[in-house]
Amino acid sequence: MATFFGEVVATRSRAGLDEEEEEEEEAAAQRQETPEDRQIRLALQEKREVHLVWNPGLKASLEEQLPCSKFILAVGQNAVAFLSSFVLSSDSWEVVGSVKLWNEWTRTSNTTKFLPADSFCLFYRLISDPTVLLCQCNCYVAEDQQFQWLEKVFGCLQNTNLKVLVLSSCSVTDYKTPESIITLPSPFLKALKTTEFKDQLCCSLLEQPNIVRDLPAAVLSYCQVWQIPAVLYQCYTDVLNLDVVAVDAFKPVLSSRILKSLVKDVTRSTELLTKLMTTNEIHNIYT
C-alpha cells in the first residue's frame, strides 16, 4: 500500500522472524507438500499468471522499450467512464494491447467493445503522438498479481521523461477524518503524488493517516521507487457502482498538464457520458 509519503507499506508482518527461521518454515512446508498438492499449487499459479498481449504490429517493434511521455491509467468503473467520455472521444486513439488475467473476482473479456461494468484491461495509443499511452483497467488485480502487472507493463515503457497519471475511486467510508463523514461533500477528490512530480495539483493532497490500496497504490509505489513523476487522483464517493456524479468529480483533472491537450470538446464529452450511462443502465436491466 502507499501512504502520503509514497513509500511501500507491507500488508503482512513477519517481524521477529530472521532469515534462518523463514528458510526453515519454507523447507518444512515443502516437505509436507504432497505431489498432488504441488500439482494443484503449480496449476493455480499458472492460472493466476498475468499476460500482457500487444497487437501484432506493435509487438514487432517491441525489441526495445516503447517511448512513452505520458501513461494515463484509469482503475474502476467511474474512472474508466470518465476517460472514455472526455479523453478517448476527443482524438484518434487505437487499441494496441490488453492484459489477460484471472482471479477469484475477475475474468477479463477478450472483446474491445465493452460497457464500463464489464471486466477488461485495454491499452490505447494516441495516433497523433504515439508516446502517449492510456490504460483502461476495469478489473480487479489481486495482490499476488500486482507485481506481475507492474513488471510487464512498465517493463515495456521507457522511463525517461515519463509522467504517470492514475485515476481511481473508493468508498467515502475509507476516508479518515476527525469530522463526521456525513458532513463531507461526497464525492470529492484527493491527490497523492511521488516526490518527483512537480506539476500543479488539481485538488488538495490526501492527508495522513489516509492510505490508498490495490493497483493504484502499487503503481504509485513503483513510480516512487523508480523516481518517475506520478500522481494519483482518488475520488471518494458514497456510490460504489457507476455513477454520473462520481464521474463528474474527476472533471478538475481536465485542467492538468497531462490531460489538458487531450481534451477538445467538453460539451460533446458530457453528452457522450450521458449516452454511456443510459446504455449501461439499459444493459443492466436486461442482464
Tab-separated table of C-alpha atoms in Angstrom:
chain	number	residue	atom	x	y	z
A	1	MET	CA	0.000	0.000	0.000
A	2	ALA	CA	1.074	3.619	-0.479
A	3	THR	CA	0.885	6.281	2.196
A	4	PHE	CA	1.035	10.074	1.992
A	5	PHE	CA	4.798	9.862	1.594
A	6	GLY	CA	4.593	7.344	-1.262
A	7	GLU	CA	6.551	4.601	0.467
A	8	VAL	CA	5.673	0.914	0.322
A	9	VAL	CA	3.778	-0.395	3.348
A	10	ALA	CA	3.678	-4.160	3.805
A	11	THR	CA	0.239	-5.620	4.367
A	12	ARG	CA	1.625	-8.545	6.324
A	13	SER	CA	4.294	-8.526	9.003
A	14	ARG	CA	6.916	-11.174	9.691
A	15	ALA	CA	8.547	-9.177	12.482
A	16	GLY	CA	10.651	-11.278	14.814
A	17	LEU	CA	11.496	-13.927	12.219
A	18	ASP	CA	15.073	-13.993	10.996
A	19	GLU	CA	16.172	-15.407	7.656
A	20	GLU	CA	17.030	-18.815	9.094
A	21	GLU	CA	13.577	-19.217	10.617
A	22	GLU	CA	11.931	-18.211	7.322
A	23	GLU	CA	14.050	-20.738	5.413
A	24	GLU	CA	13.169	-23.447	7.929
A	25	GLU	CA	9.461	-22.655	7.551
A	26	GLU	CA	9.687	-22.831	3.749
A	27	ALA	CA	11.636	-26.104	3.877
A	28	ALA	CA	9.079	-27.594	6.290
A	29	ALA	CA	6.216	-26.557	4.024
A	30	GLN	CA	7.912	-28.183	1.035
A	31	ARG	CA	8.482	-31.436	2.962
A	32	GLN	CA	4.815	-31.565	3.956
A	33	GLU	CA	3.610	-30.877	0.397
A	34	THR	CA	2.418	-33.989	-1.400
A	35	PRO	CA	2.854	-34.433	-5.181
A	36	GLU	CA	-0.870	-33.774	-5.584
A	37	ASP	CA	-0.610	-30.568	-3.542
A	38	ARG	CA	2.337	-29.427	-5.628
A	39	GLN	CA	0.465	-30.120	-8.864
A	40	ILE	CA	-2.541	-28.119	-7.655
A	41	ARG	CA	-0.329	-25.247	-6.476
A	42	LEU	CA	1.543	-25.040	-9.787
A	43	ALA	CA	-1.698	-25.236	-11.776
A	44	LEU	CA	-3.224	-22.412	-9.728
A	45	GLN	CA	-0.030	-20.385	-10.047
A	46	GLU	CA	-0.114	-20.792	-13.812
A	47	LYS	CA	-3.801	-19.865	-13.949
A	48	ARG	CA	-3.149	-16.660	-11.991
A	49	GLU	CA	-0.339	-15.518	-14.261
A	50	VAL	CA	-0.804	-12.055	-15.771
A	51	HIS	CA	-0.493	-11.988	-19.577
A	52	LEU	CA	0.290	-8.769	-21.427
A	53	VAL	CA	-0.679	-9.091	-25.084
A	54	TRP	CA	0.345	-6.439	-27.618
A	55	ASN	CA	-1.144	-6.144	-31.088
A	56	PRO	CA	0.937	-7.882	-33.789
A	57	GLY	CA	2.022	-4.611	-35.414
A	58	LEU	CA	3.242	-3.177	-32.115
A	59	LYS	CA	4.739	-6.453	-30.923
A	60	ALA	CA	7.102	-6.495	-33.901
A	61	SER	CA	8.615	-3.187	-32.758
A	62	LEU	CA	8.951	-4.209	-29.097
A	63	GLU	CA	12.551	-5.395	-29.331
A	64	GLU	CA	13.260	-2.205	-27.381
A	65	GLN	CA	11.114	-0.393	-24.817
A	66	LEU	CA	8.336	1.834	-26.098
A	67	PRO	CA	8.988	5.585	-25.979
A	68	CYS	CA	6.382	6.962	-23.570
A	69	SER	CA	5.933	10.560	-22.431
A	70	LYS	CA	2.542	10.088	-20.745
A	71	PHE	CA	0.970	6.985	-19.226
A	72	ILE	CA	-2.641	7.524	-18.140
A	73	LEU	CA	-4.298	4.791	-16.083
A	74	ALA	CA	-7.963	4.555	-15.096
A	75	VAL	CA	-8.872	1.951	-12.473
A	76	GLY	CA	-12.532	1.152	-11.822
A	77	GLN	CA	-15.871	1.920	-13.480
A	78	ASN	CA	-16.099	5.643	-12.760
A	79	ALA	CA	-12.528	6.460	-13.804
A	80	VAL	CA	-12.928	4.330	-16.941
A	81	ALA	CA	-16.195	6.090	-17.856
A	82	PHE	CA	-14.513	9.473	-17.324
A	83	LEU	CA	-11.625	8.751	-19.706
A	84	SER	CA	-13.964	7.091	-22.219
A	85	SER	CA	-16.126	10.202	-22.386
A	86	PHE	CA	-13.617	13.041	-22.044
A	87	VAL	CA	-10.333	11.720	-23.451
A	88	LEU	CA	-10.791	8.720	-25.743
A	89	SER	CA	-13.635	10.508	-27.545
A	90	SER	CA	-11.592	13.687	-28.087
A	91	ASP	CA	-8.985	12.439	-30.530
A	92	SER	CA	-7.956	9.432	-32.585
A	93	TRP	CA	-6.811	6.526	-30.437
A	94	GLU	CA	-6.039	2.934	-31.371
A	95	VAL	CA	-6.197	-0.198	-29.211
A	96	VAL	CA	-2.665	-1.579	-29.019
A	97	GLY	CA	-2.814	-4.235	-26.314
A	98	SER	CA	-4.539	-5.837	-23.368
A	99	VAL	CA	-3.901	-7.610	-20.090
A	100	LYS	CA	-5.438	-11.042	-19.584
A	101	LEU	CA	-5.817	-12.301	-16.031
A	102	TRP	CA	-7.946	-14.487	-13.815
A	103	ASN	CA	-8.589	-14.449	-10.083
A	104	GLU	CA	-11.448	-15.033	-7.664
A	105	TRP	CA	-13.059	-11.713	-8.595
A	106	THR	CA	-12.151	-11.179	-12.234
A	107	ARG	CA	-12.018	-12.886	-15.589
A	108	THR	CA	-11.087	-10.403	-18.289
A	109	SER	CA	-13.007	-10.284	-21.540
A	110	ASN	CA	-11.448	-10.666	-24.983
A	111	THR	CA	-13.706	-8.059	-26.596
A	112	THR	CA	-12.652	-4.491	-27.405
A	113	LYS	CA	-16.285	-3.305	-27.387
A	114	PHE	CA	-17.436	-3.023	-23.808
A	115	LEU	CA	-19.501	-1.222	-21.204
A	116	PRO	CA	-17.990	0.316	-18.055
A	117	ALA	CA	-19.406	-2.553	-15.989
A	118	ASP	CA	-17.522	-5.221	-17.999
A	119	SER	CA	-14.171	-6.674	-16.896
A	120	PHE	CA	-11.282	-5.672	-19.133
A	121	CYS	CA	-7.844	-4.078	-19.212
A	122	LEU	CA	-7.040	-2.400	-22.541
A	123	PHE	CA	-4.198	-0.183	-23.747
A	124	TYR	CA	-4.665	2.684	-26.210
A	125	ARG	CA	-2.131	4.774	-28.105
A	126	LEU	CA	-2.688	8.300	-29.394
A	127	ILE	CA	-2.268	8.149	-33.176
A	128	SER	CA	-1.046	11.742	-33.495
A	129	ASP	CA	1.523	11.187	-30.708
A	130	PRO	CA	2.450	7.506	-30.206
A	131	THR	CA	4.346	8.345	-26.991
A	132	VAL	CA	1.008	8.869	-25.197
A	133	LEU	CA	-0.418	5.629	-23.802
A	134	LEU	CA	-3.690	5.148	-21.934
A	135	CYS	CA	-4.879	2.117	-19.989
A	136	GLN	CA	-8.496	1.386	-19.078
A	137	CYS	CA	-8.365	-1.157	-16.241
A	138	ASN	CA	-11.805	-2.204	-15.109
A	139	CYS	CA	-10.808	-5.443	-13.449
A	140	TYR	CA	-9.527	-6.415	-10.021
A	141	VAL	CA	-5.804	-7.139	-9.974
A	142	ALA	CA	-5.196	-9.322	-6.921
A	143	GLU	CA	-2.364	-8.614	-4.507
A	144	ASP	CA	-0.259	-11.528	-5.769
A	145	GLN	CA	-0.764	-10.329	-9.383
A	146	GLN	CA	0.111	-6.655	-8.934
A	147	PHE	CA	3.879	-7.121	-9.160
A	148	GLN	CA	3.448	-9.092	-12.401
A	149	TRP	CA	1.252	-6.323	-13.819
A	150	LEU	CA	3.789	-3.636	-12.899
A	151	GLU	CA	6.808	-5.525	-14.207
A	152	LYS	CA	5.184	-6.457	-17.508
A	153	VAL	CA	3.579	-3.074	-18.220
A	154	PHE	CA	6.325	-0.718	-17.061
A	155	GLY	CA	8.965	-3.129	-18.338
A	156	CYS	CA	7.805	-2.235	-21.861
A	157	LEU	CA	7.972	1.534	-21.313
A	158	GLN	CA	10.932	3.887	-21.368
A	159	ASN	CA	11.178	5.736	-18.051
A	160	THR	CA	12.998	8.760	-19.466
A	161	ASN	CA	10.729	11.851	-19.475
A	162	LEU	CA	7.763	9.673	-18.481
A	163	LYS	CA	4.873	11.096	-16.446
A	164	VAL	CA	2.146	8.916	-14.964
A	165	LEU	CA	-1.447	9.866	-14.117
A	166	VAL	CA	-3.702	7.449	-12.210
A	167	LEU	CA	-7.453	7.864	-11.635
A	168	SER	CA	-9.459	5.678	-9.267
A	169	SER	CA	-12.344	5.790	-6.816
A	170	CYS	CA	-13.226	4.215	-3.494
A	171	SER	CA	-15.844	4.395	-0.758
A	172	VAL	CA	-16.021	7.594	1.264
A	173	THR	CA	-16.035	5.379	4.365
A	174	ASP	CA	-12.338	4.703	3.661
A	175	TYR	CA	-11.547	8.371	4.234
A	176	LYS	CA	-10.081	9.075	7.671
A	177	THR	CA	-11.031	12.446	9.132
A	178	PRO	CA	-11.816	13.853	12.597
A	179	GLU	CA	-15.039	15.249	11.123
A	180	SER	CA	-18.200	13.259	10.590
A	181	ILE	CA	-18.329	11.568	7.178
A	182	ILE	CA	-21.951	12.689	6.888
A	183	THR	CA	-20.810	16.324	6.641
A	184	LEU	CA	-18.378	15.642	3.766
A	185	PRO	CA	-19.462	16.888	0.296
A	186	SER	CA	-19.297	13.470	-1.357
A	187	PRO	CA	-17.969	12.814	-3.936
A	188	PHE	CA	-14.654	14.638	-3.630
A	189	LEU	CA	-11.111	14.329	-4.993
A	190	LYS	CA	-7.811	13.898	-3.166
A	191	ALA	CA	-4.327	13.690	-4.671
A	192	LEU	CA	-1.295	11.578	-3.814
A	193	LYS	CA	1.977	12.111	-5.680
A	194	THR	CA	5.539	10.885	-5.893
A	195	THR	CA	8.452	13.059	-4.860
A	196	GLU	CA	9.435	13.675	-8.494
A	197	PHE	CA	6.026	15.014	-9.527
A	198	LYS	CA	6.246	18.834	-9.673
A	199	ASP	CA	3.146	19.858	-11.670
A	200	GLN	CA	0.393	21.868	-10.041
A	201	LEU	CA	-2.230	19.652	-8.426
A	202	CYS	CA	-5.925	19.834	-9.302
A	203	CYS	CA	-7.089	19.272	-5.716
A	204	SER	CA	-5.723	19.076	-2.194
A	205	LEU	CA	-3.334	16.334	-1.084
A	206	LEU	CA	-4.545	13.260	0.766
A	207	GLU	CA	-3.962	13.826	4.470
A	208	GLN	CA	-2.443	11.468	6.989
A	209	PRO	CA	-3.279	8.839	8.176
A	210	ASN	CA	-5.128	8.013	4.924
A	211	ILE	CA	-3.729	5.388	2.577
A	212	VAL	CA	-4.606	4.043	-0.860
A	213	ARG	CA	-4.811	0.385	-1.812
A	214	ASP	CA	-4.687	-2.146	-4.630
A	215	LEU	CA	-3.337	-1.401	-8.116
A	216	PRO	CA	-3.292	2.433	-7.774
A	217	ALA	CA	-1.132	2.120	-4.650
A	218	ALA	CA	1.153	-0.395	-6.353
A	219	VAL	CA	1.645	1.876	-9.385
A	220	LEU	CA	2.395	4.912	-7.230
A	221	SER	CA	4.836	2.969	-5.057
A	222	TYR	CA	6.588	1.609	-8.165
A	223	CYS	CA	6.943	5.129	-9.560
A	224	GLN	CA	8.265	6.402	-6.228
A	225	VAL	CA	10.959	3.706	-6.157
A	226	TRP	CA	11.978	4.310	-9.793
A	227	GLN	CA	11.789	8.109	-9.415
A	228	ILE	CA	9.043	8.503	-12.029
A	229	PRO	CA	6.846	11.619	-11.712
A	230	ALA	CA	3.377	10.281	-10.940
A	231	VAL	CA	0.138	11.484	-9.394
A	232	LEU	CA	-2.979	9.660	-8.261
A	233	TYR	CA	-6.368	11.358	-8.125
A	234	GLN	CA	-8.664	9.366	-5.858
A	235	CYS	CA	-12.397	10.015	-5.894
A	236	TYR	CA	-14.146	9.324	-2.589
A	237	THR	CA	-17.801	8.566	-3.205
A	238	ASP	CA	-20.792	7.090	-1.377
A	239	VAL	CA	-21.888	5.248	-4.548
A	240	LEU	CA	-19.681	2.269	-5.422
A	241	ASN	CA	-21.323	1.460	-8.761
A	242	LEU	CA	-21.079	3.520	-11.942
A	243	ASP	CA	-22.432	6.961	-11.069
A	244	VAL	CA	-22.541	10.129	-13.176
A	245	VAL	CA	-21.888	12.367	-10.160
A	246	ALA	CA	-18.773	10.370	-9.236
A	247	VAL	CA	-17.579	10.522	-12.851
A	248	ASP	CA	-18.079	14.305	-12.898
A	249	ALA	CA	-15.919	14.578	-9.779
A	250	PHE	CA	-12.871	13.892	-11.962
A	251	LYS	CA	-13.510	16.988	-14.120
A	252	PRO	CA	-10.936	19.190	-12.302
A	253	VAL	CA	-8.254	16.832	-13.654
A	254	LEU	CA	-9.087	18.011	-17.193
A	255	SER	CA	-7.060	21.154	-16.423
A	256	SER	CA	-3.921	19.156	-15.554
A	257	ARG	CA	-0.864	19.433	-17.804
A	258	ILE	CA	-1.120	15.733	-18.650
A	259	LEU	CA	-4.754	15.818	-19.825
A	260	LYS	CA	-5.306	19.413	-20.975
A	261	SER	CA	-4.024	18.901	-24.528
A	262	LEU	CA	-6.013	15.659	-24.939
A	263	VAL	CA	-9.477	17.149	-24.317
A	264	LYS	CA	-11.052	19.025	-27.229
A	265	ASP	CA	-14.802	19.427	-26.629
A	266	VAL	CA	-16.076	19.175	-23.047
A	267	THR	CA	-19.713	19.785	-24.067
A	268	ARG	CA	-19.691	16.896	-26.520
A	269	SER	CA	-17.889	14.713	-23.982
A	270	THR	CA	-20.608	15.421	-21.410
A	271	GLU	CA	-23.247	14.329	-23.932
A	272	LEU	CA	-21.281	11.139	-24.608
A	273	LEU	CA	-21.099	10.447	-20.871
A	274	THR	CA	-24.895	10.767	-20.576
A	275	LYS	CA	-25.337	8.378	-23.507
A	276	LEU	CA	-22.850	5.935	-21.989
A	277	MET	CA	-24.673	5.953	-18.660
A	278	THR	CA	-28.034	5.360	-20.371
A	279	THR	CA	-26.628	2.455	-22.395
A	280	ASN	CA	-25.136	0.914	-19.280
A	281	GLU	CA	-28.435	1.211	-17.364
A	282	ILE	CA	-30.333	-0.500	-20.195
A	283	HIS	CA	-27.685	-3.250	-20.292
A	284	ASN	CA	-28.064	-3.835	-16.547
A	285	ILE	CA	-31.839	-4.129	-16.831
A	286	TYR	CA	-31.686	-6.896	-19.432
A	287	THR	CA	-28.780	-8.888	-17.990
